[in-house]
Amino acid sequence: MKKIFYILFFLNFTFVFSQNDDDFSKRLKAINNKTIVFYNVDGVEFSSQTFSNEFSEKGLKKLFRKYGIKDEDVKVKDENLTYNNFYFTKSENITDNVTQINSYYFVENKYKKVTIIWFGYFNQLNKEFERQYVNRIINDEIPKEVFEETTIGSIDFAGRKIELGNGCYWTNINTVQCPYNGEMNWSVHKTYESAKNAIENQFSITKSKKGGKVVSEEEIDIVFEGTDTKAKKIIYDFTGVKSLLAGMSGAKTLTVYYVACEVRGNYVSCCLSFWNNDNITENGLSPLLEEVMQLKK
């Protein structure tokens, strides 16, 4: 049952400023769960969902309410888009140095219904990126090959196929959990700076979470996808803490590795973790983690 809470604790809002690139399909991944489509590219996670509401005052009012947007909140039209739309943004301080910014686009699609596209960032908006992907989504320009199967047999990890069998599952886009064998989430980036910023933001949010405490933090040498690099390793302790996250798993500590590294011509930000009661190999990692990294002795 602990699988339910991995994503809630570590993987929400892993967004970072994106790099624009026409060859986006090499880094873009998507999952369609029939009602909503999730995307990840360059560390940015976003989603799209189409509703039966008409693009009218009545139809939009219901959707604004659904997304917690109040009547007094400022909603404007993005004149750079060719379709009817309303745009809304709001921000929230997550830590002292990390601000989460959410953008919502309410767009009239070709069927005269409303498609809502959501983006999230840390610290900085990128309007050009948003418009680019609003256009690609509304115009059905997302390549079919970037969509992952909802049932996992294998995964495309930054251009390499990894066979995982049927014991693992998605908990979010580019986020895989194998019960008692570890979890990892990743993004593929155009630049090292983008990957580094993404993993630093994720680490900052991890440290700010309540329900436990970081008892160990160090930089270690690892081999990641065949490349010698470094990872930030932390141990998060739940001992003596009344935490639903730990209580559901029966575990006491969570070991987490944060990595930013060049992989096959792009750059990957990756967060990998396992509980103290997971299966641990003689090399000191859980089986899933060993698929992509090794500890250097």
XYZ file of N, CA and C in Angstrom, residues 77-231:
465
model
N -7.291 36.964 -21.867
C -7.112 36.235 -23.122
C -5.674 36.387 -23.581
N -5.071 35.272 -23.989
C -3.738 35.319 -24.587
C -3.916 35.616 -26.071
N -3.633 36.848 -26.463
C -3.861 37.295 -27.842
C -2.921 36.630 -28.837
N -1.874 35.955 -28.343
C -0.936 35.284 -29.235
C -1.452 33.921 -29.699
N -2.554 33.460 -29.113
C -3.175 32.220 -29.551
C -4.333 32.549 -30.485
N -4.551 31.716 -31.483
C -5.537 32.031 -32.518
C -6.948 31.573 -32.152
N -7.104 30.839 -31.062
C -8.433 30.358 -30.680
C -8.925 31.118 -29.461
N -10.236 31.030 -29.223
C -10.795 31.620 -28.013
C -10.142 30.968 -26.792
N -9.775 31.781 -25.846
C -9.126 31.227 -24.661
C -9.182 32.208 -23.506
N -9.032 31.663 -22.326
C -8.771 32.445 -21.124
C -7.576 31.833 -20.426
N -6.751 32.708 -19.884
C -5.520 32.282 -19.229
C -5.536 32.782 -17.791
N -5.100 31.923 -16.888
C -5.048 32.294 -15.474
C -3.771 31.743 -14.865
N -3.131 32.517 -13.994
C -1.917 32.046 -13.325
C -1.982 32.365 -11.844
N -1.381 31.506 -11.037
C -1.264 31.763 -9.604
C 0.036 31.151 -9.109
N 0.551 31.696 -8.008
C 1.833 31.226 -7.488
C 1.716 30.916 -6.006
N 2.637 30.085 -5.542
C 2.647 29.676 -4.146
C 4.090 29.432 -3.721
N 4.481 29.965 -2.585
C 5.816 29.725 -2.055
C 5.879 28.336 -1.425
N 6.751 27.489 -1.962
C 6.910 26.133 -1.452
C 7.995 26.087 -0.379
N 9.107 26.749 -0.648
C 10.184 26.918 0.332
C 10.634 28.367 0.256
N 11.646 28.712 1.034
C 12.142 30.089 1.030
C 12.659 30.511 -0.337
N 13.175 29.556 -1.109
C 13.761 29.919 -2.398
C 13.094 29.225 -3.589
N 11.945 28.590 -3.346
C 11.242 27.921 -4.443
C 9.787 28.382 -4.466
N 9.403 28.990 -5.589
C 8.024 29.407 -5.795
C 7.422 28.578 -6.918
N 6.291 27.968 -6.651
C 5.594 27.192 -7.666
C 4.590 28.095 -8.371
N 4.668 28.125 -9.693
C 3.753 28.932 -10.501
C 2.923 28.003 -11.378
N 1.606 28.142 -11.307
C 0.705 27.328 -12.110
C 0.014 28.181 -13.169
N -0.028 27.673 -14.397
C -0.725 28.337 -15.491
C -1.854 27.442 -15.984
N -3.013 28.043 -16.218
C -4.173 27.305 -16.732
C -4.670 27.985 -18.005
N -4.821 27.213 -19.060
C -5.397 27.709 -20.300
C -6.739 27.020 -20.526
N -7.789 27.809 -20.664
C -9.121 27.315 -21.014
C -9.326 27.658 -22.485
N -9.288 26.650 -23.339
C -9.226 26.882 -24.784
C -10.444 26.269 -25.473
N -11.013 27.005 -26.437
C -12.073 26.450 -27.272
C -11.437 25.628 -28.388
N -11.700 24.306 -28.383
C -11.093 23.445 -29.395
C -11.944 23.400 -30.672
N -11.516 22.594 -31.627
C -12.197 22.568 -32.939
C -13.608 22.002 -32.857
N -13.931 21.335 -31.749
C -15.283 20.802 -31.555
C -16.168 21.762 -30.760
N -15.662 22.970 -30.535
C -16.375 24.024 -29.806
C -16.586 23.674 -28.329
N -15.754 22.772 -27.823
C -15.754 22.416 -26.410
C -14.501 22.981 -25.757
N -14.400 22.799 -24.441
C -13.286 23.404 -23.702
C -12.211 22.365 -23.399
N -10.988 22.676 -23.777
C -9.816 21.900 -23.374
C -9.028 22.734 -22.376
N -8.711 22.131 -21.243
C -7.934 22.825 -20.218
C -6.520 22.257 -20.214
N -5.558 23.154 -20.363
C -4.147 22.761 -20.371
C -3.465 23.453 -19.204
N -2.815 22.651 -18.371
C -2.172 23.155 -17.147
C -0.660 22.984 -17.238
N 0.078 24.004 -16.787
C 1.535 23.959 -16.695
C 1.948 24.357 -15.283
N 3.062 23.823 -14.829
C 3.606 24.245 -13.550
C 5.104 24.463 -13.645
N 5.602 25.485 -12.922
C 7.033 25.799 -12.956
C 7.523 26.116 -11.554
N 8.808 26.085 -11.420
C 9.452 26.656 -10.254
C 10.036 28.004 -10.646
N 9.621 29.044 -9.946
C 10.289 30.349 -9.947
C 10.109 31.189 -11.202
N 9.915 30.611 -12.363
C 9.914 31.413 -13.586
C 8.963 30.851 -14.634
N 8.114 31.703 -15.162
C 7.228 31.318 -16.256
C 7.980 31.307 -17.584
N 7.496 30.505 -18.507
C 8.016 30.522 -19.866
C 6.824 30.527 -20.826
N 6.347 31.723 -21.148
C 5.151 31.868 -21.961
C 5.336 31.279 -23.364
N 6.529 31.411 -23.927
C 6.761 30.873 -25.262
C 6.579 29.353 -25.265
N 7.111 28.700 -24.233
C 6.958 27.250 -24.108
C 5.483 26.876 -23.986
N 4.757 27.607 -23.141
C 3.343 27.316 -22.939
C 2.561 27.414 -24.248
N 2.748 28.504 -24.969
C 2.019 28.683 -26.223
C 2.373 27.593 -27.229
N 3.643 27.235 -27.245
C 4.107 26.201 -28.158
C 3.344 24.900 -27.929
N 3.196 24.531 -26.660
C 2.540 23.260 -26.366
C 1.021 23.363 -26.375
N 0.464 24.506 -26.081
C -0.971 24.683 -26.283
C -1.298 24.455 -27.756
N -0.524 25.054 -28.637
C -0.745 24.873 -30.074
C -0.582 23.415 -30.492
N 0.456 22.761 -29.996
C 0.696 21.368 -30.378
C -0.429 20.454 -29.903
N -0.930 20.713 -28.712
C -2.010 19.881 -28.175
C -3.324 20.139 -28.914
N -3.692 21.399 -29.063
C -4.962 21.736 -29.710
C -4.968 21.306 -31.181
N -3.803 21.362 -31.824
C -3.709 20.991 -33.241
C -3.359 19.518 -33.450
N -3.383 18.730 -32.375
C -3.094 17.284 -32.451
C -1.734 17.005 -33.085
N -0.714 17.741 -32.649
C 0.621 17.604 -33.231
C 1.588 16.824 -32.336
N 1.091 16.231 -31.261
C 1.966 15.434 -30.403
C 2.181 14.072 -31.069
N 3.422 13.672 -31.349
C 3.671 12.394 -32.048
C 3.169 11.198 -31.247
N 2.597 10.236 -31.920
C 2.068 9.044 -31.246
C 3.161 8.256 -30.546
N 4.384 8.313 -31.068
C 5.448 7.484 -30.500
C 5.913 7.943 -29.124
N 5.511 9.139 -28.700
C 5.953 9.596 -27.377
C 5.042 9.069 -26.260
N 3.904 8.447 -26.626
C 2.972 7.961 -25.619
C 3.412 6.599 -25.087
N 3.479 6.486 -23.767
C 3.810 5.235 -23.105
C 2.546 4.403 -22.920
N 2.712 3.075 -22.909
C 1.607 2.194 -22.563
C 1.290 2.365 -21.083
N 0.023 2.303 -20.743
C -0.349 2.467 -19.330
C 0.077 1.266 -18.490
N 0.151 0.097 -19.101
C 0.646 -1.093 -18.406
C 2.116 -1.286 -18.740
N 2.928 -1.414 -17.722
C 4.378 -1.487 -17.933
C 4.836 -2.923 -18.154
N 5.553 -3.142 -19.248
C 6.339 -4.353 -19.445
C 7.788 -3.944 -19.535
N 7.971 -2.817 -20.238
C 9.296 -2.211 -20.355
C 9.122 -0.697 -20.364
N 10.214 0.013 -20.123
C 10.180 1.467 -20.154
C 11.273 1.985 -21.078
N 11.037 3.157 -21.630
C 12.061 3.862 -22.404
C 12.736 4.837 -21.453
N 13.918 4.459 -20.996
C 14.635 5.318 -20.061
C 15.664 6.136 -20.827
N 15.279 7.350 -21.213
C 16.183 8.274 -21.908
C 16.833 7.631 -23.124
N 16.032 6.866 -23.870
C 16.535 6.275 -25.101
C 17.010 4.850 -24.980
N 16.897 4.238 -23.809
C 17.267 2.830 -23.640
C 16.071 2.051 -23.108
N 15.775 0.938 -23.734
C 14.666 0.104 -23.300
C 15.095 -0.754 -22.127
N 14.319 -0.706 -21.048
C 14.587 -1.507 -19.852
C 13.384 -2.407 -19.609
N 13.625 -3.711 -19.587
C 12.561 -4.670 -19.316
C 12.328 -4.751 -17.811
N 11.074 -4.565 -17.395
C 10.738 -4.607 -15.970
C 9.725 -5.689 -15.629
N 9.176 -6.356 -16.612
C 8.163 -7.367 -16.329
C 6.839 -6.703 -15.990
N 5.983 -7.434 -15.264
C 4.645 -6.906 -14.976
C 4.454 -6.537 -13.516
N 5.547 -6.402 -12.758
C 5.424 -6.092 -11.334
C 5.558 -4.624 -11.009
N 5.707 -3.795 -12.008
C 5.910 -2.356 -11.793
C 4.764 -1.582 -12.435
N 4.641 -0.321 -12.098
C 3.558 0.489 -12.637
C 3.945 1.963 -12.593
N 3.235 2.754 -13.390
C 3.404 4.205 -13.385
C 2.661 4.788 -12.191
N 3.296 5.714 -11.483
C 2.571 6.530 -10.511
C 2.459 7.970 -10.989
N 3.159 8.290 -12.037
C 3.073 9.592 -12.697
C 3.837 9.472 -14.002
N 3.804 10.506 -14.818
C 4.570 10.471 -16.051
C 6.055 10.372 -15.718
N 6.771 9.437 -16.362
C 8.193 9.183 -16.104
C 8.473 8.864 -14.637
N 7.525 8.227 -13.985
C 7.697 7.839 -12.588
C 7.262 6.389 -12.438
N 8.222 5.530 -12.102
C 7.972 4.100 -12.033
C 8.185 3.613 -10.608
N 7.271 2.790 -10.124
C 7.466 2.123 -8.848
C 7.363 0.621 -9.034
N 8.307 -0.084 -8.430
C 8.298 -1.536 -8.379
C 8.212 -1.911 -6.902
N 7.052 -2.334 -6.423
C 6.865 -2.569 -4.988
C 7.970 -3.414 -4.379
N 8.570 -2.876 -3.330
C 9.667 -3.493 -2.585
C 10.941 -3.638 -3.404
N 10.965 -3.033 -4.582
C 12.179 -3.043 -5.402
C 12.633 -1.650 -5.801
N 11.970 -0.597 -5.278
C 12.426 0.764 -5.507
C 11.522 1.567 -6.431
N 11.833 2.835 -6.519
C 11.092 3.772 -7.364
C 12.061 4.773 -7.961
N 11.727 5.288 -9.140
C 12.518 6.379 -9.697
C 11.633 7.247 -10.575
N 11.970 8.533 -10.631
C 11.343 9.448 -11.579
C 12.436 10.204 -12.292
N 12.189 10.574 -13.536
C 13.226 11.220 -14.324
C 12.614 12.140 -15.366
N 13.460 13.039 -15.881
C 13.113 13.888 -17.018
C 14.317 13.968 -17.933
N 14.059 14.112 -19.215
C 15.133 14.274 -20.202
C 15.162 15.736 -20.627
N 16.363 16.331 -20.605
C 16.543 17.760 -20.828
C 17.478 18.013 -22.004
N 17.380 19.214 -22.528
C 18.282 19.633 -23.595
C 19.642 20.050 -23.040
N 19.680 20.647 -21.828
C 20.924 21.163 -21.261
C 21.168 20.606 -19.871
N 22.438 20.614 -19.483
C 22.799 20.169 -18.131
C 22.240 21.126 -17.086
N 22.239 22.409 -17.383
C 21.721 23.395 -16.431
C 20.255 23.121 -16.108
N 19.464 22.789 -17.123
C 18.063 22.474 -16.908
C 17.910 21.241 -16.022
N 18.692 20.201 -16.292
C 18.630 18.978 -15.477
C 19.060 19.253 -14.047
N 20.113 20.029 -13.867
C 20.636 20.335 -12.533
C 19.614 21.150 -11.735
N 18.999 22.141 -12.370
C 17.989 22.947 -11.684
C 16.798 22.092 -11.251
N 16.389 21.166 -12.115
C 15.238 20.314 -11.804
C 15.504 19.466 -10.574
N 16.683 18.876 -10.503
C 16.970 17.979 -9.390
C 17.224 18.771 -8.107
N 17.774 19.962 -8.221
C 17.963 20.802 -7.032
C 16.616 21.251 -6.466
N 15.671 21.594 -7.341
C 14.338 21.965 -6.878
C 13.641 20.794 -6.197
N 13.786 19.620 -6.772
C 13.152 18.449 -6.173
C 13.748 18.151 -4.797
N 15.060 18.311 -4.680
C 15.720 18.092 -3.391
C 15.250 19.113 -2.356
N 15.133 20.377 -2.761
C 14.680 21.418 -1.831
C 13.277 21.117 -1.309
N 12.405 20.633 -2.188
C 11.046 20.325 -1.771
C 11.021 19.112 -0.847
N 11.864 18.116 -1.141
C 11.959 16.954 -0.261
C 12.319 17.382 1.156
N 13.320 18.253 1.280
C 13.775 18.681 2.601
C 12.718 19.491 3.344
N 11.830 20.135 2.601
C 10.836 20.991 3.238
C 9.604 20.216 3.708
N 9.464 18.965 3.279
C 8.284 18.182 3.628
C 8.263 17.848 5.113
N 7.068 17.816 5.671
C 6.899 17.440 7.066
C 6.562 15.954 7.155
N 6.687 15.408 8.349
C 6.370 13.997 8.549
C 7.593 13.145 8.762
N 8.769 13.743 8.735
C 10.019 13.037 8.945
C 11.150 14.044 8.943
N 12.391 13.559 8.923
C 13.527 14.479 8.910
C 14.707 13.857 8.183
N 15.507 14.706 7.561
C 16.732 14.273 6.900
C 17.799 14.068 7.972
N 18.284 12.841 8.101
C 19.290 12.527 9.127
C 20.675 12.345 8.530
N 20.753 12.258 7.215
C 22.048 12.081 6.562
C 21.998 12.717 5.192
N 23.042 13.435 4.823
C 23.131 14.081 3.514
C 24.591 14.100 3.076
N 24.873 13.553 1.893
C 26.253 13.508 1.410
C 26.279 13.407 -0.109
N 27.411 13.764 -0.685
C 27.629 13.608 -2.119
C 28.502 12.381 -2.323
N 28.078 11.480 -3.200
C 28.795 10.233 -3.394
C 29.116 10.024 -4.876
N 30.063 9.139 -5.149
C 30.429 8.772 -6.510
C 29.598 7.582 -6.965
N 29.040 7.682 -8.157
C 28.251 6.598 -8.729
C 28.579 6.443 -10.207
N 28.085 5.382 -10.790
C 28.071 5.206 -12.244
C 26.611 5.223 -12.657
N 26.261 6.178 -13.510
C 24.874 6.339 -13.938
C 24.782 6.144 -15.442
N 24.091 5.092 -15.867
C 23.985 4.768 -17.290
C 25.363 4.734 -17.951
N 26.324 4.131 -17.246
C 27.664 3.946 -17.783
C 28.600 5.116 -17.637
N 28.139 6.223 -17.034
C 28.959 7.424 -16.882
C 29.306 7.665 -15.420
N 30.580 7.897 -15.144
C 31.000 8.263 -13.790
C 30.474 9.650 -13.456
N 29.793 9.780 -12.347
C 29.252 11.066 -11.944
C 29.049 11.067 -10.440
N 28.401 12.093 -9.940
C 28.130 12.195 -8.511
C 26.635 12.279 -8.275
N 26.217 11.853 -7.107
C 24.813 11.932 -6.709
C 24.732 12.481 -5.299
